[in-house]
């Protein structure tokens, strides 16, 4: 008996020492489940105080979540039958209400008197599994290249808000330095409207901010505990501060999106769950997500650009075929008529008069010129795309070019009932390629006559210091505001090609030529009020003409 008592005393001393060593969570209970002792790891895990344990105020089964008490009962039953129990998975509820997934294993000590329980915190494992599921689901979302880039980002944000975050924002960086919010997802649908109104970041306004400088360099920011001073760094006014406070973020990650070394956007992940504090492993996971998202968005953008290019090509081929047939049809008919008349004259019919031949040739030549212009436009587009647009610079008088072209367009304008006016009181010289300047002004005059509804077209030429300015003003159908930017793009038009012919290349070629000179071309217009195209060209280095006298 004395030997047995000494063994128990040593065993008890060893257990007490073991409980003081920083090991996984350990506790000792009596047969009723009352805690007799526990190590610091267990106390931190559950939020219990040592005083509560030593006072005998805590029972083992009382720690389990209300809906999962069976693990404790299973462990007690196994201990009674086998002397050991586990491993069993359950959830503990901390004293602050936070749930902690755990795994239990128990060993009976000295018969039924005491039980040693080992508790492993499964939170890291559960988070790793959650992160893997999230990345897997996100990868499936990202694999859909047919989706629009904004739709892909919105899908990822909603996936995040249903798993690794309470709410998630996705902002894309625009060329003007502002952020455009493309996604705002909240786990609580009723709070999503509040999230959509959250302050938008502004890289241009925050250029001096250390936070935004870091983000621009591609450095993420992790705030395990999102404090008031962090919140102030992300807002620029008391109103914005109040808005962001309403979202109750407790832990935040800011992850920049970068493509080809440039910042293109920003992810904001936020947790409002006291039991969900972000750590380095979460940041690593979301940075990997950011890389995948950027690659997927780039792929989707390339896919849609290629799809749009194919659409434009098909549309262009249809328009080009129609436009090429337009002059070919009357040309063919006129030549067939001339051939028939010549054949009839050869077998004794009425000889062809010089007047009739001249008229027929005029018609044929007009159609040939149209074909030539169409082919020249196509060649110009090819040269521009290949970067082979050459300029032969010489001294050119823009006023003289305008006067000559108005004279050339006079017959066409007269047929349309359109008066042409030129206001060019003085020569305006510059170093340009005369043929290309003529091409630009021709395109602007052609447009004015085509869409001018038979009303007057006014051309003005003036000198403005080191620049020359030419404006072409019509009083025609005008252009809608949403079309003003795109009419200078390739194959674009602001009207239906069924009512107005053309390849949609004239203004595109015009802009490319003007920009090659270092100039600009712009338009102001509104539907029904006509259009004014303004061309500005740098005059370049002109030769100095010595004065006489």
Coordinates of C-alpha atoms in Angstrom, one line a residue:
X1 CA 0.0 0.0 0.0
X2 CA 2.6 2.6 0.8
X3 CA 4.3 1.9 -2.6
X4 CA 0.9 2.4 -4.3
X5 CA 0.4 5.7 -2.5
X6 CA 3.9 6.9 -3.5
X7 CA 3.1 6.0 -7.2
X8 CA -0.1 8.0 -7.1
X9 CA 1.7 10.9 -5.5
X10 CA 4.4 10.9 -8.2
X11 CA 1.7 10.5 -10.9
X12 CA -0.1 13.5 -9.6
X13 CA 3.0 15.6 -9.4
X14 CA 4.0 14.6 -12.9
X15 CA 0.5 15.6 -14.2
X16 CA 0.7 19.0 -12.5
X17 CA 4.1 19.6 -14.1
X18 CA 2.8 18.4 -17.4
X19 CA -0.1 20.9 -17.2
X20 CA 2.4 23.7 -16.8
X21 CA 4.4 22.9 -19.9
X22 CA 3.3 24.7 -23.1
X23 CA 1.8 21.7 -24.9
X24 CA -1.5 21.2 -26.8
X25 CA -4.6 21.9 -24.6
X26 CA -4.8 19.5 -21.7
X27 CA -7.2 19.2 -18.8
X28 CA -8.1 16.8 -16.0
X29 CA -11.6 16.0 -14.9
X30 CA -13.3 14.0 -12.2
X31 CA -15.8 11.2 -13.0
X32 CA -18.6 13.8 -13.1
X33 CA -16.9 15.8 -15.8
X34 CA -15.9 18.7 -13.5
X35 CA -12.6 20.3 -14.4
X36 CA -9.9 19.7 -11.8
X37 CA -7.0 21.4 -13.6
X38 CA -6.0 22.6 -17.1
X39 CA -3.0 24.1 -18.8
X40 CA -2.7 27.6 -20.1
X41 CA -3.2 26.5 -23.7
X42 CA -6.7 25.2 -22.8
X43 CA -7.5 28.3 -20.9
X44 CA -6.6 30.5 -23.9
X45 CA -8.6 28.2 -26.2
X46 CA -11.8 28.4 -24.1
X47 CA -11.4 31.9 -22.5
X48 CA -11.8 30.3 -19.0
X49 CA -9.9 31.7 -16.0
X50 CA -7.8 29.5 -13.7
X51 CA -9.8 30.8 -10.8
X52 CA -13.0 29.4 -12.3
X53 CA -11.4 26.0 -12.9
X54 CA -9.8 25.8 -9.4
X55 CA -13.2 26.8 -7.9
X56 CA -14.8 23.8 -9.6
X57 CA -17.2 26.0 -11.5
X58 CA -16.7 24.4 -15.0
X59 CA -17.9 21.1 -16.4
X60 CA -16.4 19.4 -19.4
X61 CA -19.7 18.8 -21.2
X62 CA -20.8 22.4 -20.6
X63 CA -18.1 23.6 -23.0
X64 CA -19.6 21.9 -26.0
X65 CA -21.9 23.7 -28.5
X66 CA -25.6 23.1 -27.5
X67 CA -26.3 21.2 -30.7
X68 CA -23.2 18.9 -30.5
X69 CA -23.1 17.5 -26.9
X70 CA -22.8 13.9 -28.2
X71 CA -19.0 13.9 -28.5
X72 CA -18.7 14.3 -24.7
X73 CA -21.2 11.6 -24.0
X74 CA -19.4 9.3 -26.5
X75 CA -16.1 10.0 -24.8
X76 CA -17.5 9.2 -21.3
X77 CA -19.1 6.0 -22.5
X78 CA -15.8 4.9 -24.2
X79 CA -13.8 5.7 -21.0
X80 CA -16.1 3.5 -18.9
X81 CA -15.8 0.6 -21.3
X82 CA -12.2 0.9 -22.6
X83 CA -10.4 3.4 -20.5
X84 CA -9.7 5.6 -23.5
X85 CA -11.7 7.7 -25.9
X86 CA -11.3 9.5 -29.1
X87 CA -10.4 11.1 -31.3
X88 CA -13.7 12.9 -31.6
X89 CA -14.5 16.1 -33.3
X90 CA -16.9 18.7 -31.8
X91 CA -17.2 22.5 -31.2
X92 CA -16.4 24.4 -28.0
X93 CA -18.1 27.7 -27.2
X94 CA -15.7 30.2 -25.7
X95 CA -16.8 32.4 -22.9
X96 CA -17.1 35.3 -25.4
X97 CA -19.4 33.2 -27.6
X98 CA -16.9 32.4 -30.3
X99 CA -17.1 28.8 -31.6
X100 CA -13.9 26.8 -31.8
X101 CA -13.7 23.5 -33.7
X102 CA -11.7 20.9 -31.7
X103 CA -10.7 17.3 -31.6
X104 CA -10.8 15.4 -28.3
X105 CA -9.0 12.4 -27.0
X106 CA -9.2 11.1 -23.3
X107 CA -7.4 8.7 -21.1
X108 CA -8.6 7.3 -17.8
X109 CA -6.1 7.8 -14.9
X110 CA -6.1 5.7 -11.7
X111 CA -9.3 3.9 -12.5
X112 CA -12.4 6.1 -12.6
X113 CA -11.1 8.8 -10.4
X114 CA -9.6 11.1 -13.0
X115 CA -9.5 11.6 -16.7
X116 CA -6.8 13.3 -18.8
X117 CA -8.3 15.0 -21.9
X118 CA -6.3 16.3 -24.8
X119 CA -7.9 19.0 -27.0
X120 CA -6.6 20.0 -30.4
X121 CA -7.7 23.3 -31.9
X122 CA -8.9 22.5 -35.5
X123 CA -9.2 26.1 -36.5
X124 CA -6.1 26.2 -38.7
X125 CA -7.0 23.0 -40.4
X126 CA -10.6 24.2 -41.0
X127 CA -9.3 27.5 -42.4
X128 CA -6.9 25.7 -44.7
X129 CA -9.7 23.5 -46.0
X130 CA -11.9 26.6 -46.4
X131 CA -9.2 28.4 -48.3
X132 CA -8.6 25.4 -50.6
X133 CA -12.4 25.2 -51.3
X134 CA -12.5 28.9 -51.9
X135 CA -9.6 28.8 -54.4
X136 CA -11.0 25.8 -56.1
X137 CA -14.5 27.4 -56.5
X138 CA -12.9 30.7 -57.6
X139 CA -10.7 28.9 -60.1
X140 CA -13.9 27.4 -61.7
X141 CA -15.4 30.8 -61.8
X142 CA -12.2 32.2 -63.4
X143 CA -12.1 29.5 -66.0
X144 CA -15.1 30.9 -67.8
X145 CA -13.4 33.1 -70.3
X146 CA -16.6 33.9 -72.1
X147 CA -17.9 35.9 -69.2
X148 CA -17.3 39.6 -69.1
X149 CA -14.3 40.6 -66.9
X150 CA -16.6 42.6 -64.5
X151 CA -18.9 39.6 -64.1
X152 CA -15.9 37.4 -63.3
X153 CA -14.8 39.8 -60.5
X154 CA -18.3 40.0 -59.2
X155 CA -18.5 36.2 -59.0
X156 CA -15.3 36.0 -57.1
X157 CA -16.4 38.7 -54.6
X158 CA -19.6 36.9 -53.9
X159 CA -17.7 33.6 -53.4
X160 CA -15.4 35.4 -50.9
X161 CA -18.4 36.8 -49.0
X162 CA -19.9 33.4 -48.6
X163 CA -16.7 31.8 -47.3
X164 CA -13.5 33.6 -46.3
X165 CA -14.9 37.1 -45.7
X166 CA -18.0 38.9 -44.4
X167 CA -17.8 41.4 -47.2
X168 CA -15.6 41.9 -50.2
X169 CA -14.9 44.9 -52.5
X170 CA -13.3 44.9 -56.0
X171 CA -12.1 48.2 -57.4
X172 CA -10.4 48.6 -60.8
X173 CA -8.0 51.4 -61.4
X174 CA -9.0 53.7 -64.3
X175 CA -6.6 55.7 -66.6
X176 CA -7.5 59.0 -64.8
X177 CA -6.2 57.6 -61.4
X178 CA -9.7 56.9 -59.9
X179 CA -11.0 53.5 -58.9
X180 CA -14.2 52.1 -60.4
X181 CA -16.1 49.7 -58.1
X182 CA -17.0 46.6 -60.1
X183 CA -18.1 44.4 -57.2
X184 CA -19.5 44.8 -53.7
X185 CA -20.6 41.6 -52.0
X186 CA -21.8 41.1 -48.4
X187 CA -22.8 37.9 -46.6
X188 CA -25.9 39.7 -45.4
X189 CA -27.9 40.8 -48.5
X190 CA -29.7 43.5 -46.5
X191 CA -26.3 45.2 -45.9
X192 CA -25.1 45.0 -49.5
X193 CA -26.7 48.3 -50.4
X194 CA -24.7 49.9 -47.6
X195 CA -21.5 48.3 -48.9
X196 CA -22.1 49.6 -52.4
X197 CA -22.2 53.1 -51.0
X198 CA -18.9 52.6 -49.2
X199 CA -16.2 55.2 -49.9
X200 CA -14.3 54.6 -53.2
X201 CA -10.6 54.8 -53.1
X202 CA -8.8 57.4 -55.2
X203 CA -5.2 56.8 -56.2
X204 CA -4.8 60.3 -57.6
X205 CA -6.1 62.0 -54.4
X206 CA -4.1 59.6 -52.2
X207 CA -0.8 60.0 -54.1
X208 CA 0.9 61.1 -50.9
X209 CA -0.5 58.4 -48.7
X210 CA 2.0 55.7 -47.6
X211 CA -0.8 53.2 -47.8
X212 CA -1.6 53.8 -51.4
X213 CA 2.1 54.2 -52.4
X214 CA 2.6 50.7 -50.9
X215 CA -0.4 49.4 -52.8
X216 CA 0.9 50.9 -56.1
X217 CA 4.1 49.0 -55.5
X218 CA 2.2 45.8 -55.2
X219 CA 2.5 45.5 -51.5
X220 CA -0.5 44.0 -49.7
X221 CA -1.7 45.2 -46.3
X222 CA -2.9 42.9 -43.5
X223 CA -4.8 44.3 -40.5
X224 CA -5.5 41.3 -38.1
X225 CA -7.1 43.9 -35.8
X226 CA -8.7 46.7 -37.8
X227 CA -8.3 49.7 -35.6
X228 CA -9.7 53.3 -35.9
X229 CA -6.3 54.6 -37.1
X230 CA -6.4 52.1 -39.9
X231 CA -9.9 53.2 -40.9
X232 CA -8.8 56.8 -41.0
X233 CA -6.1 55.9 -43.5
X234 CA -8.7 54.7 -45.9
X235 CA -11.0 57.7 -45.8
X236 CA -10.8 61.4 -46.6
X237 CA -13.7 62.9 -44.7
X238 CA -15.8 62.5 -41.6
X239 CA -18.7 61.3 -43.7
X240 CA -16.6 58.6 -45.3
X241 CA -15.3 57.6 -42.0
X242 CA -18.9 57.2 -40.6
X243 CA -19.9 55.2 -43.6
X244 CA -17.0 52.7 -43.2
X245 CA -17.6 52.4 -39.5
X246 CA -21.1 51.2 -40.2
X247 CA -19.6 48.1 -41.9
X248 CA -18.1 47.0 -38.6
X249 CA -14.9 45.4 -40.0
X250 CA -12.8 43.8 -37.3
X251 CA -10.0 42.3 -39.6
X252 CA -9.1 43.5 -43.1
X253 CA -6.8 42.7 -46.0
X254 CA -6.0 45.0 -48.9
X255 CA -4.5 43.2 -51.9
X256 CA -3.5 45.0 -55.0
X257 CA -4.0 43.5 -58.5
X258 CA -1.0 43.9 -60.8
X259 CA -0.7 43.1 -64.5
X260 CA 2.6 43.4 -66.4
X261 CA 4.1 45.3 -63.4
X262 CA 1.3 47.9 -63.2
X263 CA -1.4 48.3 -60.6
X264 CA -4.8 47.6 -62.1
X265 CA -7.1 47.2 -59.1
X266 CA -7.6 46.4 -55.5
X267 CA -9.3 43.7 -53.4
X268 CA -10.6 44.5 -50.0
X269 CA -11.5 41.5 -47.8
X270 CA -13.1 42.2 -44.4
X271 CA -14.2 40.0 -41.5
X272 CA -16.8 41.2 -39.0
X273 CA -16.6 37.9 -37.1
X274 CA -14.7 38.2 -33.8
X275 CA -13.6 34.6 -34.3
X276 CA -12.2 35.2 -37.7
X277 CA -9.0 37.2 -37.5
X278 CA -6.9 37.3 -40.7
X279 CA -3.3 36.1 -40.5
X280 CA -0.4 35.6 -42.8
X281 CA -1.8 32.4 -44.2
X282 CA -5.0 34.2 -45.3
X283 CA -3.0 37.0 -46.9
X284 CA -0.9 34.4 -48.8
X285 CA -4.1 32.7 -50.0
X286 CA -5.7 36.0 -51.2
X287 CA -2.5 37.1 -53.0
X288 CA -2.6 33.8 -54.9
X289 CA -6.2 34.5 -55.7
X290 CA -5.2 38.0 -57.0
X291 CA -2.6 36.5 -59.3
X292 CA -5.2 34.0 -60.7
X293 CA -7.8 36.7 -61.0
X294 CA -5.5 39.0 -63.0
X295 CA -4.6 36.2 -65.3
X296 CA -8.2 35.2 -65.8
X297 CA -9.4 38.8 -66.4
X298 CA -6.6 39.3 -69.0
X299 CA -7.6 36.0 -70.7
X300 CA -11.2 37.0 -70.7
X301 CA -10.4 40.5 -72.0
X302 CA -8.2 39.0 -74.8
X303 CA -11.0 36.6 -75.6
X304 CA -13.6 39.3 -75.9
X305 CA -11.2 41.5 -77.9
X306 CA -10.6 38.7 -80.3
X307 CA -14.3 38.0 -80.5
X308 CA -14.9 41.7 -81.1
X309 CA -12.2 41.7 -83.8
X310 CA -13.8 38.8 -85.5
X311 CA -17.2 40.5 -85.4
X312 CA -15.7 43.8 -86.8
X313 CA -13.9 41.8 -89.5
X314 CA -17.1 40.1 -90.6
X315 CA -19.0 43.3 -90.4
X316 CA -16.3 45.1 -92.4
X317 CA -16.2 42.4 -95.0
X318 CA -19.9 42.6 -95.4
X319 CA -19.8 46.5 -95.7
X320 CA -16.7 46.3 -98.0
X321 CA -18.4 43.9 -100.3
X322 CA -21.5 46.1 -100.5
X323 CA -19.4 49.3 -101.0
X324 CA -17.2 47.8 -103.7
X325 CA -20.3 46.5 -105.5
X326 CA -21.9 50.0 -105.4
X327 CA -19.6 51.5 -108.0
X328 CA -19.0 48.2 -109.8
X329 CA -22.7 47.7 -110.7
X330 CA -23.2 51.0 -112.6
X331 CA -19.7 50.7 -114.1
X332 CA -20.6 47.2 -115.4
X333 CA -24.0 48.3 -116.7
X334 CA -22.6 51.4 -118.4
X335 CA -19.8 49.4 -120.1
X336 CA -22.3 46.7 -121.2
X337 CA -24.5 49.4 -122.7
X338 CA -21.5 50.9 -124.6
X339 CA -20.5 47.4 -125.8
X340 CA -24.1 46.7 -127.0
X341 CA -24.3 50.1 -128.8
X342 CA -20.8 49.5 -130.4
X343 CA -21.9 46.0 -131.6
X344 CA -25.1 47.5 -133.1
X345 CA -23.1 50.2 -134.8
X346 CA -20.9 47.6 -136.4
X347 CA -23.8 45.8 -138.1
X348 CA -25.3 48.9 -139.5
X349 CA -27.0 50.5 -136.6
X350 CA -26.8 54.2 -135.4
X351 CA -23.1 55.2 -134.9
X352 CA -22.1 56.1 -131.4
X353 CA -21.8 59.9 -131.0
X354 CA -18.8 61.5 -129.3
X355 CA -21.2 63.1 -126.8
X356 CA -22.7 59.7 -125.8
X357 CA -19.3 58.1 -125.5
X358 CA -18.1 61.1 -123.4
X359 CA -21.1 60.9 -121.0
X360 CA -20.6 57.1 -120.6
X361 CA -16.9 57.5 -119.9
X362 CA -17.6 60.2 -117.3
X363 CA -19.9 57.8 -115.5
X364 CA -17.4 55.0 -115.7
X365 CA -14.5 57.2 -114.5
X366 CA -16.6 58.4 -111.5
X367 CA -17.2 54.8 -110.5
X368 CA -13.5 54.0 -111.0
X369 CA -12.6 56.9 -108.8
X370 CA -14.9 55.6 -106.1
X371 CA -13.3 52.2 -106.3
X372 CA -9.9 53.8 -106.2
X373 CA -10.8 55.7 -103.0
X374 CA -12.1 52.6 -101.4
X375 CA -9.0 50.6 -102.2
X376 CA -6.8 53.6 -101.0
X377 CA -8.6 53.6 -97.7
X378 CA -8.0 49.9 -97.2
X379 CA -4.3 50.3 -98.1
X380 CA -4.1 53.3 -95.6
X381 CA -5.6 51.1 -92.8
X382 CA -3.0 48.4 -93.6
X383 CA -0.1 50.9 -93.5
X384 CA -1.4 52.4 -90.3
X385 CA -1.7 49.0 -88.6
X386 CA 1.8 48.1 -89.7
X387 CA 3.2 51.5 -88.7
X388 CA 4.3 52.3 -92.2
X389 CA 2.4 55.6 -92.7
X390 CA 5.0 57.8 -94.4
X391 CA 4.8 61.6 -94.5
X392 CA 6.6 63.8 -97.2
X393 CA 6.9 67.2 -95.5
X394 CA 6.9 70.4 -97.5
X395 CA 5.7 74.0 -97.1
X396 CA 1.9 73.9 -97.5
X397 CA -0.7 76.7 -97.4
X398 CA -3.8 75.3 -95.6
X399 CA -6.0 78.1 -96.9
X400 CA -5.0 77.2 -100.5
X401 CA -5.7 73.5 -99.9
X402 CA -9.2 74.3 -98.5
X403 CA -10.0 76.6 -101.4
X404 CA -8.9 74.0 -104.0
X405 CA -10.9 71.2 -102.4
X406 CA -14.1 73.3 -102.1
X407 CA -13.8 74.1 -105.8
X408 CA -13.5 70.3 -106.4
X409 CA -16.5 69.5 -104.3
X410 CA -18.7 72.3 -105.8
X411 CA -20.4 70.1 -108.4
X412 CA -21.4 67.5 -105.8
X413 CA -22.6 70.1 -103.4
X414 CA -24.7 71.7 -106.1
X415 CA -26.4 68.4 -106.9
X416 CA -27.2 68.1 -103.2
X417 CA -28.5 71.6 -102.9
X418 CA -25.8 72.4 -100.4
X419 CA -24.0 75.8 -100.3
X420 CA -20.2 75.8 -99.6
X421 CA -18.7 78.7 -97.8
X422 CA -15.0 79.3 -97.1
X423 CA -13.6 81.8 -94.6
X424 CA -9.8 81.9 -95.1
X425 CA -8.8 85.6 -95.3
X426 CA -5.0 84.9 -95.1
X427 CA -2.6 82.1 -96.1
X428 CA -1.8 79.8 -93.2
X429 CA 1.5 78.0 -93.9
X430 CA 2.9 74.9 -92.2
X431 CA 5.3 72.0 -92.9
X432 CA 3.0 69.1 -93.8
X433 CA 2.5 66.4 -96.3
X434 CA 0.2 68.1 -98.9
X435 CA -1.4 64.9 -100.2
X436 CA -2.2 63.7 -96.6
X437 CA -3.6 67.2 -95.6
X438 CA -5.8 67.0 -98.7
X439 CA -6.9 63.6 -97.7
X440 CA -7.9 64.8 -94.2
X441 CA -9.8 67.8 -95.5
X442 CA -11.5 65.7 -98.2
X443 CA -12.7 63.2 -95.5
X444 CA -14.2 66.0 -93.4
X445 CA -15.9 67.7 -96.4
X446 CA -17.3 64.4 -97.6
X447 CA -18.8 63.7 -94.2
X448 CA -20.3 67.2 -94.0
X449 CA -21.9 66.8 -97.4
X450 CA -23.1 63.2 -96.7
X451 CA -24.7 64.1 -93.3
X452 CA -25.4 67.8 -93.9
X453 CA -29.0 67.3 -95.0
X454 CA -28.5 69.7 -98.0
X455 CA -27.8 72.6 -95.7
X456 CA -24.8 75.0 -95.9
X457 CA -21.3 73.8 -95.0
X458 CA -18.9 76.4 -93.7
X459 CA -15.1 75.9 -93.7
X460 CA -12.8 78.2 -91.7
X461 CA -9.0 78.4 -91.8
X462 CA -7.0 80.5 -89.3
X463 CA -3.7 80.8 -87.7
X464 CA -3.3 80.4 -83.9
X465 CA 0.3 81.1 -83.0
X466 CA 2.4 77.9 -83.7
X467 CA -0.7 76.0 -84.7
X468 CA -3.1 76.1 -87.7
X469 CA -6.8 75.5 -87.3
X470 CA -9.4 74.3 -89.8
X471 CA -13.1 73.8 -88.9
X472 CA -15.8 72.2 -91.0
X473 CA -19.3 73.0 -89.8
X474 CA -22.5 71.5 -91.1
X475 CA -26.1 71.9 -90.1
X476 CA -27.1 68.3 -90.7
X477 CA -28.3 65.3 -88.6
X478 CA -25.7 65.6 -85.9
X479 CA -24.2 63.0 -83.6
X480 CA -25.4 61.6 -80.3
X481 CA -23.1 62.4 -77.3
X482 CA -22.4 58.7 -76.7
X483 CA -21.2 58.2 -80.2
X484 CA -18.8 61.2 -80.3
X485 CA -15.8 59.3 -79.0
X486 CA -16.1 56.1 -81.1
X487 CA -16.7 57.6 -84.6
X488 CA -12.9 58.0 -84.9
X489 CA -12.4 54.3 -84.3
X490 CA -11.9 51.8 -87.1
X491 CA -15.1 50.5 -88.8
X492 CA -17.2 52.7 -86.5
X493 CA -20.1 54.9 -87.6
X494 CA -22.8 56.8 -85.7
X495 CA -25.5 55.9 -88.3
X496 CA -26.8 52.8 -90.0
X497 CA -24.8 51.7 -93.0
X498 CA -28.1 50.9 -94.7
X499 CA -29.0 54.6 -95.0
X500 CA -25.5 56.0 -95.4
X501 CA -22.7 54.2 -97.3
X502 CA -19.0 54.0 -96.4
X503 CA -16.6 51.7 -94.8
X504 CA -16.4 53.5 -91.5
X505 CA -12.7 54.2 -92.1
X506 CA -12.6 57.9 -93.1
X507 CA -12.5 59.5 -89.7
X508 CA -10.2 56.7 -88.4
X509 CA -7.7 57.4 -91.1
X510 CA -8.2 61.2 -90.5
X511 CA -7.3 60.9 -86.9
X512 CA -4.3 58.7 -87.5
X513 CA -2.9 61.1 -90.1
X514 CA -3.5 64.2 -87.9
X515 CA -1.8 62.5 -84.9
X516 CA 1.1 61.6 -87.1
X517 CA 1.5 65.3 -87.7
X518 CA 1.3 65.9 -83.9
X519 CA -2.1 67.5 -84.2
X520 CA -5.6 66.8 -83.0
X521 CA -9.0 66.4 -84.5
X522 CA -12.2 66.7 -82.4
X523 CA -16.0 67.1 -82.9
X524 CA -18.8 68.9 -81.2
X525 CA -22.3 67.9 -82.1
X526 CA -25.8 67.1 -80.9
X527 CA -28.6 65.3 -82.8
X528 CA -30.5 67.6 -85.2
X529 CA -28.1 70.5 -84.7
X530 CA -25.2 69.6 -87.1
X531 CA -21.6 68.9 -86.3
X532 CA -18.4 70.9 -86.2
X533 CA -15.1 69.1 -86.8
X534 CA -12.0 71.0 -85.6
X535 CA -8.6 70.2 -87.0
X536 CA -5.5 71.6 -85.3
X537 CA -2.0 71.1 -86.8
X538 CA 1.4 72.3 -85.5
X539 CA 2.9 74.5 -88.1
X540 CA 6.4 73.1 -87.7
X541 CA 9.7 74.9 -88.6
X542 CA 9.1 77.2 -91.5
X543 CA 11.9 78.8 -93.6
X544 CA 12.6 82.4 -92.7
X545 CA 11.7 84.7 -95.7
X546 CA 13.9 87.8 -95.7
X547 CA 12.1 91.1 -95.9
X548 CA 12.4 93.2 -99.0
X549 CA 13.0 96.9 -98.9

